[in-house]
Short mmCIF file of C-alpha atoms in Angstrom, two decimals:
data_model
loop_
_atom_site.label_atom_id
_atom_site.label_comp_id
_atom_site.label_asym_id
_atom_site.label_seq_id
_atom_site.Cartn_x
_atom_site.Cartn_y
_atom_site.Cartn_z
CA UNK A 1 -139.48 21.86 -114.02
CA UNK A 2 -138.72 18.26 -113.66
CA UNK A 3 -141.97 16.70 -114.38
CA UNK A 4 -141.54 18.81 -117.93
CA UNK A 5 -138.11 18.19 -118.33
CA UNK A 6 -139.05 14.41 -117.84
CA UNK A 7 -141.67 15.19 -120.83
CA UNK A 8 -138.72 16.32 -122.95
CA UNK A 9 -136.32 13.45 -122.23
CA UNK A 10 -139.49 10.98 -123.07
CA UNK A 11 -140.13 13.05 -126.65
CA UNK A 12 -137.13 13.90 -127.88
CA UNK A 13 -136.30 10.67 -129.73
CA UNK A 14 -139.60 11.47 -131.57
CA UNK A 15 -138.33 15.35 -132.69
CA UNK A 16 -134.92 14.36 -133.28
CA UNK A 17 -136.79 12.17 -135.86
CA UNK A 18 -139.44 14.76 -137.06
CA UNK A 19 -136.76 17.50 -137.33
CA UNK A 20 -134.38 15.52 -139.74
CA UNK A 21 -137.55 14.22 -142.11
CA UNK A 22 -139.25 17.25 -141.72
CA UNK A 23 -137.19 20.46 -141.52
CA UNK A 24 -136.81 21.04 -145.83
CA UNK A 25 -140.25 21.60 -147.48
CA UNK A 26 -140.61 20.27 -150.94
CA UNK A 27 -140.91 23.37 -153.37
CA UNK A 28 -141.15 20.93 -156.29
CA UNK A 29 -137.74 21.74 -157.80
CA UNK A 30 -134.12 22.20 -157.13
CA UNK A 31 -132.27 25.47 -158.25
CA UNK A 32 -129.05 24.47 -159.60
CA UNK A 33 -127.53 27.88 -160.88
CA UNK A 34 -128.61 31.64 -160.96
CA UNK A 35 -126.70 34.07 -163.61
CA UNK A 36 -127.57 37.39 -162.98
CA UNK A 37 -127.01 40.57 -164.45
CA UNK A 38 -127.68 43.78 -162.44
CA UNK A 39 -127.69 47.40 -163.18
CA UNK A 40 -128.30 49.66 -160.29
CA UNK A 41 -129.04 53.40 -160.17
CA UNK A 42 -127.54 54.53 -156.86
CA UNK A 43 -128.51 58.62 -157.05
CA UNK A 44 -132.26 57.11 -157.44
CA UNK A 45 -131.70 53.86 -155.37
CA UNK A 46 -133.28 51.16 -158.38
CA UNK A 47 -132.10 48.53 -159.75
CA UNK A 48 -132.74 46.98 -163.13
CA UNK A 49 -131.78 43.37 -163.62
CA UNK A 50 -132.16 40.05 -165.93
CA UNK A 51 -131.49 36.36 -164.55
CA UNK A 52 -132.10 32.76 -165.86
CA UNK A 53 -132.56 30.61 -163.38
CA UNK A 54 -131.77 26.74 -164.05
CA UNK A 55 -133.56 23.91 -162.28
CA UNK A 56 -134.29 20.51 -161.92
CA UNK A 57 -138.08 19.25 -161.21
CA UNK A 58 -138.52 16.96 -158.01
CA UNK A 59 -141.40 15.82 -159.69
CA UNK A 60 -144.18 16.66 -162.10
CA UNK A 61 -144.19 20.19 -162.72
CA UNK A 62 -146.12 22.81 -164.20
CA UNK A 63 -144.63 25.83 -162.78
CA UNK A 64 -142.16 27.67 -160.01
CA UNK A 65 -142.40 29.86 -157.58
CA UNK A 66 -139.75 32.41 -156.54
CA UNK A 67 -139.27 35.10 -153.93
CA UNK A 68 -139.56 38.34 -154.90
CA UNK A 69 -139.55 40.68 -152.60
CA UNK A 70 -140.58 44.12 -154.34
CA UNK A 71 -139.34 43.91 -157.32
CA UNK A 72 -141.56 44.55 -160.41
CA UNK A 73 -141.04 41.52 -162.97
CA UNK A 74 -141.87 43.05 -166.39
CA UNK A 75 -141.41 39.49 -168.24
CA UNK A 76 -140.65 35.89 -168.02
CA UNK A 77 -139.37 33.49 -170.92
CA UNK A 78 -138.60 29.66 -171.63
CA UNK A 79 -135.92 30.20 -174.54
CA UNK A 80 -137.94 32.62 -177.18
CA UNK A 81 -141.17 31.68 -175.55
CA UNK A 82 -142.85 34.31 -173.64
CA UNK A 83 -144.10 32.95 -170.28
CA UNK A 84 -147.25 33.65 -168.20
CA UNK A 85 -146.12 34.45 -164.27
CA UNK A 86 -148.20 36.61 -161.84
CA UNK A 87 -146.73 38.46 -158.08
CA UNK A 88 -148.51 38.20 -155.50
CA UNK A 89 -147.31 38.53 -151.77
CA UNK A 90 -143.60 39.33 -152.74
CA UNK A 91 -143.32 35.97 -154.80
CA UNK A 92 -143.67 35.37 -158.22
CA UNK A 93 -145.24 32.65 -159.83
CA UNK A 94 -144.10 31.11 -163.15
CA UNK A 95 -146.42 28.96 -165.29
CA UNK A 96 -143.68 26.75 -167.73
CA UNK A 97 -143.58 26.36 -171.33
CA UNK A 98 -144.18 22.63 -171.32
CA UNK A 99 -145.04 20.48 -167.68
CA UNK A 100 -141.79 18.64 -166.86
CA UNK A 101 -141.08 15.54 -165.40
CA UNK A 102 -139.41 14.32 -162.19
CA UNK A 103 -135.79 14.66 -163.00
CA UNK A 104 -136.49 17.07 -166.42
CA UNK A 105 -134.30 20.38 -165.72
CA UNK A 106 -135.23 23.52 -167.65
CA UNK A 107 -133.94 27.16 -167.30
CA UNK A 108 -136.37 30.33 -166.77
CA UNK A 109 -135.17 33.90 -167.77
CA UNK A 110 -136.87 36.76 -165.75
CA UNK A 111 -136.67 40.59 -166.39
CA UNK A 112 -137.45 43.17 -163.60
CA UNK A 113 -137.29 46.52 -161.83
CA UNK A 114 -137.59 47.93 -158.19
CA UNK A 115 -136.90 50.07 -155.92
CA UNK A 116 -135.65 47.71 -152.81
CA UNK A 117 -136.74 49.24 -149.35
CA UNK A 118 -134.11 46.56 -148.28
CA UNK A 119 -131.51 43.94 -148.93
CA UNK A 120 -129.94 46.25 -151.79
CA UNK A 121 -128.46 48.99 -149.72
CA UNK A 122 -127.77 52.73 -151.44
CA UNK A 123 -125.55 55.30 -149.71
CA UNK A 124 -125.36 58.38 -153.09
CA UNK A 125 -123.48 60.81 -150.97
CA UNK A 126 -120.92 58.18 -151.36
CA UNK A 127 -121.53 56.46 -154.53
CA UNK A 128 -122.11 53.26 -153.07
CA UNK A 129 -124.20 49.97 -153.28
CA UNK A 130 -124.32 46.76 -151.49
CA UNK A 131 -126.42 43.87 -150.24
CA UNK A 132 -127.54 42.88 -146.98
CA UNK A 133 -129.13 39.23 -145.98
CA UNK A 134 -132.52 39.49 -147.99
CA UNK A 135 -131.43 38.48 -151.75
CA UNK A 136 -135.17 38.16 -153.09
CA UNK A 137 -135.10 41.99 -152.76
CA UNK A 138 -132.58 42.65 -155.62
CA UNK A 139 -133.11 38.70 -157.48
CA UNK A 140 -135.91 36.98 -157.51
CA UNK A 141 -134.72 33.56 -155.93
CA UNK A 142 -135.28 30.80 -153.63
CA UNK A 143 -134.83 32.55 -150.07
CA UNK A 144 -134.26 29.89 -147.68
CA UNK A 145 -131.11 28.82 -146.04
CA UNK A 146 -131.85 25.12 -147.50
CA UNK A 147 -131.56 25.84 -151.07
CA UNK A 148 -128.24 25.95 -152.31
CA UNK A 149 -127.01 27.12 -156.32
CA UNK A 150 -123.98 28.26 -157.73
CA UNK A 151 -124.24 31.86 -158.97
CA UNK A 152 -122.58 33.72 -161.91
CA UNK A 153 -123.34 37.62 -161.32
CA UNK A 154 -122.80 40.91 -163.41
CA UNK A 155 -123.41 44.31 -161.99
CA UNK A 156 -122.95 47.23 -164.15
CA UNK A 157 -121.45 50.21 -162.57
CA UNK A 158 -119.95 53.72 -163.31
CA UNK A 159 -116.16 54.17 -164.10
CA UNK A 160 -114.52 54.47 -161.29
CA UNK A 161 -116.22 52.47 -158.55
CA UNK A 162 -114.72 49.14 -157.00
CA UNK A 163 -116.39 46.18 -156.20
CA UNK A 164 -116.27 42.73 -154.53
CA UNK A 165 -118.83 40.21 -154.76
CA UNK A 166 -119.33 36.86 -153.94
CA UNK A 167 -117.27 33.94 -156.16
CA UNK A 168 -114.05 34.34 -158.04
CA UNK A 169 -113.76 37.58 -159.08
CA UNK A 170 -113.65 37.74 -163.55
CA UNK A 171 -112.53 40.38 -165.89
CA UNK A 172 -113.89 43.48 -165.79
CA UNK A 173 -115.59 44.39 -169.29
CA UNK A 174 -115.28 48.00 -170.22
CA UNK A 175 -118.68 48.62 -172.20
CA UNK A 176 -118.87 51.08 -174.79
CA UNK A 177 -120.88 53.55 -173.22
CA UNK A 178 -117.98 53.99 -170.64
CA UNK A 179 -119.71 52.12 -167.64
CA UNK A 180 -117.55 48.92 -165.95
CA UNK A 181 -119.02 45.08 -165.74
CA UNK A 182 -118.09 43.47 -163.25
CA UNK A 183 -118.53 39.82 -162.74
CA UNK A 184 -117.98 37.03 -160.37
CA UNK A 185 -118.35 33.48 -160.68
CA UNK A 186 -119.54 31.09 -157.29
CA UNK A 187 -118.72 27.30 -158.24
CA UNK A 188 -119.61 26.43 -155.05
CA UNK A 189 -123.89 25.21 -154.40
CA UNK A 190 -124.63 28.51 -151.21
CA UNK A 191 -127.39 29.73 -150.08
CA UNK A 192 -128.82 32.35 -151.86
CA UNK A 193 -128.64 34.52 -148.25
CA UNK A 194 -124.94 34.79 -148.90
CA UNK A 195 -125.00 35.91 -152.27
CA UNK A 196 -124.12 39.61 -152.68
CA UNK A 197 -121.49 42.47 -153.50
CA UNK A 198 -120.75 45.66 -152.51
CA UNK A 199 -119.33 48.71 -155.11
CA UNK A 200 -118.49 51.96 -154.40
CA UNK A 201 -115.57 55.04 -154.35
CA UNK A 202 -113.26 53.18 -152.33
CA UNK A 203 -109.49 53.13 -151.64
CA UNK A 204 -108.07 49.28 -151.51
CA UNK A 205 -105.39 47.39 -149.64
CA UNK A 206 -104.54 43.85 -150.07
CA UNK A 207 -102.30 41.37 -149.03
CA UNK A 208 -101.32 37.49 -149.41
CA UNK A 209 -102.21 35.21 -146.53
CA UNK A 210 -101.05 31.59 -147.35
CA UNK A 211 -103.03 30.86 -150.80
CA UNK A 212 -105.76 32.98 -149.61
CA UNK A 213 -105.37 36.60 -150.94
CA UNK A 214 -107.26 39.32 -148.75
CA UNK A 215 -108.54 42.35 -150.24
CA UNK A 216 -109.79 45.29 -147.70
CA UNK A 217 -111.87 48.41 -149.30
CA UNK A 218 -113.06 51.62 -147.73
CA UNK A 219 -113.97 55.07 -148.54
CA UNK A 220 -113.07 56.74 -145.13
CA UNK A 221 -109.81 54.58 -144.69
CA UNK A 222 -106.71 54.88 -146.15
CA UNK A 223 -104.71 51.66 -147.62
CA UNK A 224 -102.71 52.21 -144.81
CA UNK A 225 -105.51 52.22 -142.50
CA UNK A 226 -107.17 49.32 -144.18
CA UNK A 227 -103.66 46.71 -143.34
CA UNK A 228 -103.85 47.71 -139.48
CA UNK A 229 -108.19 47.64 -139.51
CA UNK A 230 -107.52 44.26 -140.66
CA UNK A 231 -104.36 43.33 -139.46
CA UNK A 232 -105.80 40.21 -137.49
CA UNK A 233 -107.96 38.36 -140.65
CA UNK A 234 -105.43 35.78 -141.52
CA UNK A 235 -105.12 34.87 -137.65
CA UNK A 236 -108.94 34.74 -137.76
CA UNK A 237 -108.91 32.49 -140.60
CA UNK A 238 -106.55 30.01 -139.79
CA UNK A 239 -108.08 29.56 -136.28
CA UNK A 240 -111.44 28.33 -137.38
CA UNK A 241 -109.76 26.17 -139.88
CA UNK A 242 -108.12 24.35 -137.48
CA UNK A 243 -111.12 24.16 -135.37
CA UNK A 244 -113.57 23.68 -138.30
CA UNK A 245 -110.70 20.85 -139.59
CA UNK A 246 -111.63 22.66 -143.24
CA UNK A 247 -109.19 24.61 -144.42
CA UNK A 248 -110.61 28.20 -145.86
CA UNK A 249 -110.78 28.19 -149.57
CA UNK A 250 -111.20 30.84 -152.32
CA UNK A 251 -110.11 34.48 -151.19
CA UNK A 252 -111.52 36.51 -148.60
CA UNK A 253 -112.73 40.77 -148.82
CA UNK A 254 -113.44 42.52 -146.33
CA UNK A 255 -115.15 46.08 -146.79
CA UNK A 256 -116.02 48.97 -144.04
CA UNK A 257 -120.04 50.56 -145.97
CA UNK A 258 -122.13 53.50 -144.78
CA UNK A 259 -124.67 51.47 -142.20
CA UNK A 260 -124.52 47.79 -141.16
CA UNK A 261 -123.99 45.94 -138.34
CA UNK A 262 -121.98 43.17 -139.94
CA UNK A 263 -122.90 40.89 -142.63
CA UNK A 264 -121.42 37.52 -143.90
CA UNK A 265 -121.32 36.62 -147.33
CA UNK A 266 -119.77 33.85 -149.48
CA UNK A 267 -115.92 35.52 -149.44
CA UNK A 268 -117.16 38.55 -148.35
CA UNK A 269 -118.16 40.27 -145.31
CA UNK A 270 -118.98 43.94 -144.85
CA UNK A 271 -119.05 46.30 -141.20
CA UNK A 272 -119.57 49.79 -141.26
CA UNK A 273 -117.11 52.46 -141.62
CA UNK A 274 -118.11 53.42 -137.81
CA UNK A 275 -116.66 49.72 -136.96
CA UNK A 276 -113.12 50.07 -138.76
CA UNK A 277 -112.63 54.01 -136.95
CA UNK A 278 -113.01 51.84 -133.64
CA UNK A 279 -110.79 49.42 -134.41
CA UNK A 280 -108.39 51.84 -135.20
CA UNK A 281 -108.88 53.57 -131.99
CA UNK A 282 -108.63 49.83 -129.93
CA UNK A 283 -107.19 47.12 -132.05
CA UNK A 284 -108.75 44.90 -129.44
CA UNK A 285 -112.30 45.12 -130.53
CA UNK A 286 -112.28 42.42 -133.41
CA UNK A 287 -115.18 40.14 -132.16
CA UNK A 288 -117.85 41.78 -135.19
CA UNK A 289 -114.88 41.11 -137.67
CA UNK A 290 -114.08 37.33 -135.80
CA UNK A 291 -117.87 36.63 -135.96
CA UNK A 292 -118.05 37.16 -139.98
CA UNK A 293 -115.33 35.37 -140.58
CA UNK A 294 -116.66 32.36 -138.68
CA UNK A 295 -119.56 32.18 -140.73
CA UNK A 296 -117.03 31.43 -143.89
CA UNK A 297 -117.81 27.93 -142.09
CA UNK A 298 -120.57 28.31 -139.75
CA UNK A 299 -123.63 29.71 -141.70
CA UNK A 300 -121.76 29.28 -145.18
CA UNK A 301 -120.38 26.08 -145.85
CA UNK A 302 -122.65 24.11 -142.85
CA UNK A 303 -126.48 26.08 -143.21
CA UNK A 304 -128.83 25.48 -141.13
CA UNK A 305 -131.99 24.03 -143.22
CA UNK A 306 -134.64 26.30 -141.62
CA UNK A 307 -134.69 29.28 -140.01
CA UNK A 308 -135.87 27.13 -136.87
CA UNK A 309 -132.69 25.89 -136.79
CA UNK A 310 -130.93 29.59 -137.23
CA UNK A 311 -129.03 29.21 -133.49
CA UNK A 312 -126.74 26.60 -135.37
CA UNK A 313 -125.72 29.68 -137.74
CA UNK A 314 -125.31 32.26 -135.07
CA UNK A 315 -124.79 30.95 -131.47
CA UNK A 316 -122.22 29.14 -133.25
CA UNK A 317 -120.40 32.19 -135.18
CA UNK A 318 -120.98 33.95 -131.61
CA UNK A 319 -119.10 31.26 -129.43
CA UNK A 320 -116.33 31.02 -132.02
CA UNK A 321 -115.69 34.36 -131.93
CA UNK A 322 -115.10 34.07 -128.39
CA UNK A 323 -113.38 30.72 -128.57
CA UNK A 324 -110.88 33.12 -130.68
CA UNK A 325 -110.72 35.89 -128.38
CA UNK A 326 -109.88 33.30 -125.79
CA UNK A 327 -107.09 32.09 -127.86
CA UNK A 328 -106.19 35.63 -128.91
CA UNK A 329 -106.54 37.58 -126.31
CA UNK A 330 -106.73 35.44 -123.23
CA UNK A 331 -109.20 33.19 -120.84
CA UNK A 332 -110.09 37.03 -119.32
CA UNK A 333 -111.53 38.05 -123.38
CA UNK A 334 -113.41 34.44 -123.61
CA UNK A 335 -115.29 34.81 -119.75
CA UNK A 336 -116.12 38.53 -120.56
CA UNK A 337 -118.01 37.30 -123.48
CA UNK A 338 -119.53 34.50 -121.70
CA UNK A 339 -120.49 37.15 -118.94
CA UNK A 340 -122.44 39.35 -121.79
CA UNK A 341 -124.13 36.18 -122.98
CA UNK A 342 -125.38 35.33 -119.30
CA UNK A 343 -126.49 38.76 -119.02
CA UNK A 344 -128.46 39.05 -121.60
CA UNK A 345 -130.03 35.15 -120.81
CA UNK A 346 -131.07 36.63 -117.30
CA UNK A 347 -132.66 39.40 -118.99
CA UNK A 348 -134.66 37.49 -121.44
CA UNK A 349 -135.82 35.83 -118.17
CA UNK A 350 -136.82 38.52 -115.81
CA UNK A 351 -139.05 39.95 -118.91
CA UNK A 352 -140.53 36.29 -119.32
CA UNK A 353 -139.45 35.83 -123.36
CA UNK A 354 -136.84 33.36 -122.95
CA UNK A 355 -137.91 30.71 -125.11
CA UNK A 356 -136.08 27.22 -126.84
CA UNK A 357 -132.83 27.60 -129.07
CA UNK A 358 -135.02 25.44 -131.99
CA UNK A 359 -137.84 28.22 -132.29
CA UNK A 360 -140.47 27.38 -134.90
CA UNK A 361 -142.26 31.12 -135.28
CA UNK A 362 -139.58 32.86 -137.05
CA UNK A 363 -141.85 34.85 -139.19
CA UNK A 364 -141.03 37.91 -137.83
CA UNK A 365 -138.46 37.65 -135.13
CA UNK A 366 -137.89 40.66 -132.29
CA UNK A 367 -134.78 41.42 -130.75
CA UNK A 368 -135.46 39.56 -127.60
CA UNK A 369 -135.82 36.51 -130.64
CA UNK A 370 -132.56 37.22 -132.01
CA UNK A 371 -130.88 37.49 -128.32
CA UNK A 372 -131.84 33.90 -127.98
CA UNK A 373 -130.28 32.69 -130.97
CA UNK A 374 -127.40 34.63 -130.80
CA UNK A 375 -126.45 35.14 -127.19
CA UNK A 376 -128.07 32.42 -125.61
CA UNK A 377 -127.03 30.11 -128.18
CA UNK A 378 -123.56 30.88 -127.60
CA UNK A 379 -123.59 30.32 -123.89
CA UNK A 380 -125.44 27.09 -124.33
CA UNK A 381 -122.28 25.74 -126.46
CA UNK A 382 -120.49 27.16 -123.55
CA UNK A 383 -122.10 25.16 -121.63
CA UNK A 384 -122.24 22.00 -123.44
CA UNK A 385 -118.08 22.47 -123.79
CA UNK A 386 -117.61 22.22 -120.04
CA UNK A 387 -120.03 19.02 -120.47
CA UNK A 388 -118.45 17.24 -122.53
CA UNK A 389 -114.90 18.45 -121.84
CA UNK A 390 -112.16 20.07 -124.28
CA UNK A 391 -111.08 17.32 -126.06
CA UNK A 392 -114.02 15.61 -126.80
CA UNK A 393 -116.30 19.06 -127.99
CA UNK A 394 -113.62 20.08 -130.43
CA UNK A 395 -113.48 16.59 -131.48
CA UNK A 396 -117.47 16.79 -132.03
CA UNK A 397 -116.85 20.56 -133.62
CA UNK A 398 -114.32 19.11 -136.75
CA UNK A 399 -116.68 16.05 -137.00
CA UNK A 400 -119.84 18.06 -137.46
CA UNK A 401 -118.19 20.45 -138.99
CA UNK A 402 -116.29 18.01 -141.55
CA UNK A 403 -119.20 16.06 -142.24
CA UNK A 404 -121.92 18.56 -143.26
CA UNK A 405 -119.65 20.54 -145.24
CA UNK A 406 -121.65 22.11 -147.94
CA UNK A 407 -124.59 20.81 -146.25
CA UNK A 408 -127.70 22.06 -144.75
CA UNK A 409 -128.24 20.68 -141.62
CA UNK A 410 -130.94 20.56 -138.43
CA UNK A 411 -130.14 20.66 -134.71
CA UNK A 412 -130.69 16.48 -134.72
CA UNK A 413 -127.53 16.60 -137.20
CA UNK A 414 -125.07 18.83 -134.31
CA UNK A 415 -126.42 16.41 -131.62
CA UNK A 416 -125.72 12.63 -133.55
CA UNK A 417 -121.99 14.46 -133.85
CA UNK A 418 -121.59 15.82 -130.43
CA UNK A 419 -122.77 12.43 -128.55
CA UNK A 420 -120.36 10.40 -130.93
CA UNK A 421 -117.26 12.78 -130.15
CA UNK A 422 -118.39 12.52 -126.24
CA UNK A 423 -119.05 8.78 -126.46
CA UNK A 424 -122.60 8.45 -124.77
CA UNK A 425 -125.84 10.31 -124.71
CA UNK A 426 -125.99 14.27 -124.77
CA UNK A 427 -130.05 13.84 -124.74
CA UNK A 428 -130.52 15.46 -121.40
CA UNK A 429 -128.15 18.57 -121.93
CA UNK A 430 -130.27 19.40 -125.30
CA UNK A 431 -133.45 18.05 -124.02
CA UNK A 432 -132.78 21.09 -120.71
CA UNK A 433 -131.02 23.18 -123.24
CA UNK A 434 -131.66 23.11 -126.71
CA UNK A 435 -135.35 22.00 -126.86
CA UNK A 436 -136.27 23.58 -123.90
CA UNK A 437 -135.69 26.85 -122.50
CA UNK A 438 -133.15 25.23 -119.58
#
């Protein structure tokens, strides 16, 4: 163990360097903005949508290439001009009009079908729709955590649905066949990973937190219900603001769907009906409703810039959702959650898959993978907190925090932040800890 840690201390320089150079591929262009109009059929689970995608070339370029997950594109255009594309391996590959030049931007418009076996979520017994984590199923896009676009989306729906969706919310259009368009506008570059909505039969709450207005849906729950489900989202919100040192911006929904576990989007974050019954039950259990709501700054507004780098998303939302328990509920909350963390660290272990926080193979990640980023990268903040001591790691949190806002950053990034807030070198903690499996 020592000679390897030695190893480590004696590399790390080098991967600190590698990582920041090296962790965004080139694609050959940036996306600037997606608008995207969607119509989904929810008793036959399709969707039918259009999208022009703007860009600007990195440098000569003759065509783009865009996730696609399973959708069907039926055509591509530049203006009037028809386009040749071909799919292949869930992406789609655009030939453009013209070749363009480093700094040229042009815009793309792409029809297409499918019938998502993920990412677009139907649920017809209740009239619902929504989207979980893997956008290239229901728009073809860039999907990596590095790419970040402002977004204007329309999704078509029956009279009589709600809906919440990522961005500032527009008028609803009434279209003459009867059916409801509703659209939302994100002014803000995110990763296409947090782009989404949700629609469905639901009753709504909502209430005025500061200049942040909250808006709670559910089919299950009552208004009512919805206020004391939710009772503890402003709290949640102004906590990691203050620890973040950003205040939240925009408004924040909140909405209880047929079958997640929890997902973050861009002003919206969605648990499962099952989720809002228990808090009901035991208004204690709001560490899946704390741990969305960090990612408003964790994940969101700081991304990590590969999914190498996914602990920074996670093990962070994870150890600020205890950091609020502790502050919530008491030091008793925060240990019980470090306790689970260890737990599940020791048991990664004793089966041998314990591996580093900064994991390269990510291609298809098990759960013992995703206990590693999520659990084990919490404790390791844990951890580093009693290493560097209370004042100095929040110090290093608003720093890092502050200064990658709308960023996408690499472990190298967290480190240069944590070491200035502590005032000497942290290479030995993330050589044992981060880069290797401590």
């Amino acid at each position: 163990m020592f000679a390897r840690f030695c190893i480590w201390l004696c590399v790390l320089p080098l991967l600190l360097v590698s990582a920041s150079a090296h962790a965004v591929p080139s694609r050959g262009f940036d996306v600037l903005h997606y608008e995207v109009a969607l119509v989904p059929d929810i008793a036959h689970k399709r969707v039918t949508g259009e999208q022009t995608v703007r860009f600007r070339a990195e440098h000569a370029l003759r065509a783009v290439t865009l996730d696609s997950g399973a959708l069907k594109v039926t055509a591509a255009l530049q203006g009037d001009r028809a386009l040749a594309f071909a799919q292949d391996e869930a992406k789609v590959h655009i030939t453009l009009a013209e070749p363009l030049a480093r700094g040229d931007t042009a815009s793309v418009t792409i029809r297409y079908h499918g019938q998502p076996p993920y990412g677009l979520e139907f649920a017809p017994e209740r009239d619902e729709v929504y989207t979980i984590f893997s956008t290239s199923q229901w728009m073809p896009s860039v999907d990596a955590p590095d790419e970040r676009a402002t977004l204007a989306l329309s999704v078509t729906l029956p009279a009589g649905l709600l809906a919440a969706g990522t961005g500032r919310a527009l008028p609803v259009r009434t279209l003459p066949d009867g059916r409801i368009e509703h659209r939302w506008q994100l002014e803000t570059p995110m990763p296409g990973y947090v782009y989404g909505f949700t629609a469905g039969r639901y009753h709504e709450a909502t209430q005025q937190h500061g200049a942040t207005g909250l808006r709670f849906l559910s089919r299950e729950r009552s208004p009512g219900q919805l206020q004391r489900v939710f009772t503890a989202t402003g709290a949640m919100l102004d906590f990691f603001a203050a620890r973040a040192g950003l205040p939240y911006r925009g408004d924040y929904q909140q909405a209880l769907v047929a079958r997640t576990i929890g997902q973050e989007m861009a002003g919206l974050s969605l648990m499962s009906e099952r989720y809002g019954q228990q808090l009901l039950e035991d208004p204690a259990q709001t560490a899946l409703m704390a741990h969305e709501a960090a990612h408003q700054w964790w994940g969101n507004r700081v991304t990590c810039a590969g999914w190498e780098h996914f602990w920074l998303n996670e093990g962070m939302a994870n150890f600020m959702t205890a950091a609020y328990l502790q502050q919530a509920q008491g030091e008793a909350a925060y240990q019980a959650q470090v306790t689970i963390w260890r737990t599940r660290l020791d048991a990664l272990r004793a089966k041998g898959v314990d591996h580093a926080l900064v994991y390269a193979d990510w291609s298809a990640p098990t759960g013992d993978d995703r206990a590693v980023v999520y659990q084990k990268g919490a404790y390791v903040l844990h951890l580093l907190r009693g290493e560097m001591g209370e004042a100095a790691f929040w110090r290093g949190i608003r720093a890092y925090t502050q200064a990658n806002d709308g960023r996408s950053v690499v472990t190298a990034d967290f480190q240069r932040a944590m070491e200035t807030a502590a005032g000497r070198s942290l290479q030995p903690f993330f050589a044992q800890w981060v880069y290797g499996v401590g």
